[in-house]
Amino acid sequence: MLEEIVDKDGVCLGKGAFFDDYIIFFGNSSGTLERLASHFSKFTFRFIKQVHGDRVIASCEGAEEADGHYTSEINIALCIRTADCIPVLFKAGTSVFALHCGWRGVANGISLKALELCMEAPKQVFIGPHIPYTHFEVHNDVAARLLRNYNGMIEAQYQHSDPEKSFIDLDAILLDQFKMDEDDFIISAENTLTDTRYNSHRRDQTKDRNISFICRLN
């Protein structure tokens, strides 16, 4: 479903999908804001000041502190910056949503707070490139926080060689929070930690981020 988006210079900016009334895009390290603004010249790009929290706000000019935003405006690209955390994009009714889901946001139910703002339930949810459970290790106190309200049928905690740590499947927890069928939960196969096309804070301690966005077209 996701296909490569290449600019006029032949540079792959990331992957995206076009629908009748909206577009989703998950950027890589080459998808800088300058290149995206040139390639998607009709869009106005809006960002939020991400703080690893659970606040979801209506999109506005100026970067407010939040980790999710939504809008029903046309040609407003709601952006999320990540470098291992999960970018979550979806359309619900006439609104589009963009969420930054780090482990703290997932533990605090940022997706549940976004769903409370939806007039209709989303039909599909898109999960962008991030660290999958095979590489996402946390200390057991963090694992306990993440699994505290988890009722899903899919295994979400995996054994680590260090008894004080676990591997955690944030995708499984998000799927449970959204209460959706697996077929409607579109998860990127790219691992930001091991795939050098993507910025990764855990791999490189970089301050650079991958830009993802969702934009309503009509």
XYZ file of C-alpha atoms in Angstrom:
218
model
C 0.000 0.000 0.000
C 2.881 2.382 0.816
C 5.017 3.395 -2.143
C 8.242 5.340 -2.427
C 7.926 9.106 -2.911
C 10.752 10.430 -5.097
C 11.371 14.129 -5.747
C 12.412 15.833 -8.998
C 16.093 15.183 -8.218
C 15.515 11.447 -7.862
C 15.846 11.515 -4.073
C 13.591 9.125 -2.180
C 11.959 11.183 0.559
C 10.125 8.297 2.213
C 6.963 6.315 1.614
C 3.372 7.394 1.287
C -0.121 6.516 0.182
C -2.692 8.654 -1.636
C -6.408 8.262 -1.036
C -9.360 10.122 -2.537
C -9.452 12.693 0.237
C -6.166 12.464 2.123
C -2.501 11.500 1.932
C -0.196 9.901 4.476
C 3.591 10.140 4.342
C 6.413 8.634 6.409
C 9.737 10.353 5.783
C 13.315 9.109 5.945
C 16.518 11.015 6.669
C 16.466 12.527 3.153
C 12.959 13.887 3.644
C 13.977 17.232 5.073
C 11.382 19.956 5.536
C 12.942 21.935 2.676
C 12.594 19.001 0.276
C 9.101 18.143 1.461
C 7.917 21.740 1.123
C 9.284 21.819 -2.432
C 7.755 18.472 -3.428
C 4.380 19.086 -1.742
C 4.224 22.782 -2.571
C 0.438 23.097 -2.107
C 0.600 22.025 1.535
C 1.106 24.117 4.647
C 3.270 22.166 7.092
C 2.383 22.412 10.770
C 4.378 21.095 13.693
C 3.885 20.772 17.425
C 6.439 20.995 20.219
C 6.698 17.322 21.146
C 7.368 16.617 24.815
C 6.786 12.837 25.142
C 3.401 13.483 26.708
C -0.202 12.586 25.923
C -1.788 15.913 24.961
C -3.697 16.038 21.651
C -4.731 19.460 20.337
C -6.604 21.026 17.456
C -4.067 22.140 14.864
C -3.087 25.800 15.055
C -0.353 28.122 13.841
C 2.591 28.161 16.222
C 4.119 25.098 17.855
C 2.243 24.364 21.075
C 3.424 21.672 23.496
C 1.605 18.474 22.567
C 2.254 15.055 21.083
C -0.728 14.875 18.796
C -2.768 17.234 16.650
C -5.783 17.050 14.362
C -7.639 19.152 11.803
C -10.441 19.082 9.257
C -8.783 21.842 7.215
C -7.716 21.084 3.657
C -4.041 21.131 2.555
C -2.728 21.381 6.134
C -0.008 18.765 6.572
C 0.055 17.694 10.224
C 3.670 16.753 10.930
C 5.292 14.461 13.485
C 9.034 14.223 14.069
C 10.481 10.874 15.197
C 13.829 9.136 15.438
C 12.751 5.735 16.842
C 9.358 6.555 18.393
C 6.186 5.687 16.489
C 4.448 8.099 14.113
C 0.731 7.260 14.019
C -1.491 8.706 11.285
C -5.204 8.216 10.675
C -8.372 9.790 9.344
C -11.574 9.753 11.393
C -14.670 11.250 9.837
C -13.678 14.590 8.322
C -10.596 15.021 10.535
C -7.048 13.764 10.177
C -4.825 12.972 13.168
C -1.051 12.772 13.640
C 0.381 11.336 16.866
C 3.884 11.008 18.298
C 3.847 7.761 20.278
C 6.888 7.166 22.426
C 6.639 4.662 25.249
C 5.468 7.354 27.684
C 2.718 8.438 25.320
C 1.613 4.841 24.809
C 1.696 4.162 28.555
C -0.418 7.264 29.194
C -2.903 6.377 26.460
C -2.329 9.162 23.935
C -4.205 7.119 21.334
C -7.198 6.827 23.671
C -7.206 10.593 24.170
C -7.152 11.069 20.391
C -10.050 8.657 19.935
C -12.117 10.641 22.430
C -11.851 13.582 20.008
C -13.050 11.597 16.983
C -16.577 12.074 15.652
C -16.262 8.691 13.919
C -13.981 5.703 14.497
C -11.028 5.461 12.094
C -11.278 2.779 9.410
C -7.499 2.418 9.084
C -4.526 3.379 11.248
C -1.015 3.756 9.807
C 2.076 3.044 11.905
C 5.307 4.462 10.499
C 8.949 3.341 10.759
C 10.121 2.846 14.356
C 11.949 0.358 16.581
C 9.974 -2.916 16.581
C 9.681 -5.195 19.595
C 12.654 -7.302 18.457
C 14.904 -4.352 19.338
C 12.804 -2.263 21.732
C 14.218 -3.125 25.155
C 13.100 -1.460 28.388
C 13.623 -2.012 32.088
C 10.949 -4.079 33.752
C 9.459 -1.128 35.644
C 8.767 0.544 32.282
C 7.387 -2.742 30.933
C 5.002 -2.921 33.897
C 3.735 0.611 33.185
C 3.145 -0.239 29.535
C 1.326 -3.490 30.286
C -0.704 -2.196 33.239
C -3.898 -1.784 31.204
C -3.092 -4.164 28.365
C -5.843 -6.656 27.576
C -4.875 -7.675 24.058
C -4.751 -11.208 22.719
C -1.350 -10.697 21.069
C 1.780 -11.239 23.136
C 3.316 -7.881 23.985
C 6.193 -8.774 26.343
C 9.169 -10.898 25.344
C 12.065 -12.303 27.335
C 15.385 -10.452 27.389
C 18.811 -11.924 28.157
C 19.006 -9.454 31.046
C 16.423 -10.528 33.675
C 15.889 -6.882 34.619
C 14.780 -5.983 31.080
C 12.089 -6.987 28.578
C 11.345 -6.520 24.908
C 7.988 -4.771 24.480
C 5.711 -4.713 21.437
C 4.269 -1.189 21.356
C 2.422 -2.034 18.129
C 0.417 -4.705 19.941
C -0.471 -2.285 22.733
C -1.565 0.369 20.237
C -3.659 -2.189 18.350
C -5.416 -3.042 21.619
C -5.984 0.635 22.417
C -7.504 1.345 19.006
C -9.708 -1.802 19.220
C -9.237 -2.497 15.519
C -8.849 -5.560 13.336
C -5.245 -6.358 12.502
C -5.993 -6.009 8.770
C -6.917 -2.334 9.302
C -3.753 -1.601 11.294
C -1.062 -0.894 8.691
C 2.407 -1.265 10.230
C 5.607 -0.236 8.473
C 8.240 -2.950 8.155
C 11.154 -0.493 8.447
C 13.249 -0.640 11.626
C 14.728 2.793 12.349
C 17.456 1.318 14.549
C 18.904 -0.979 11.874
C 17.868 0.777 8.654
C 20.387 3.546 8.018
C 18.007 5.346 5.645
C 16.248 6.596 8.779
C 17.390 8.834 11.610
C 17.754 6.886 14.847
C 18.504 8.446 18.208
C 19.350 5.111 19.825
C 21.779 4.220 17.049
C 23.470 7.576 16.467
C 22.348 9.878 19.331
C 21.307 12.230 16.526
C 19.139 15.296 16.935
C 17.864 14.871 13.365
C 14.344 13.534 12.952
C 12.248 11.752 10.332
C 9.230 13.841 9.319
C 5.869 12.165 8.788
C 2.559 13.821 7.986
C -1.081 13.359 7.091
C -2.986 15.884 5.011
C -6.638 16.182 4.042
C -7.013 16.884 0.309
C -10.687 17.757 -0.051
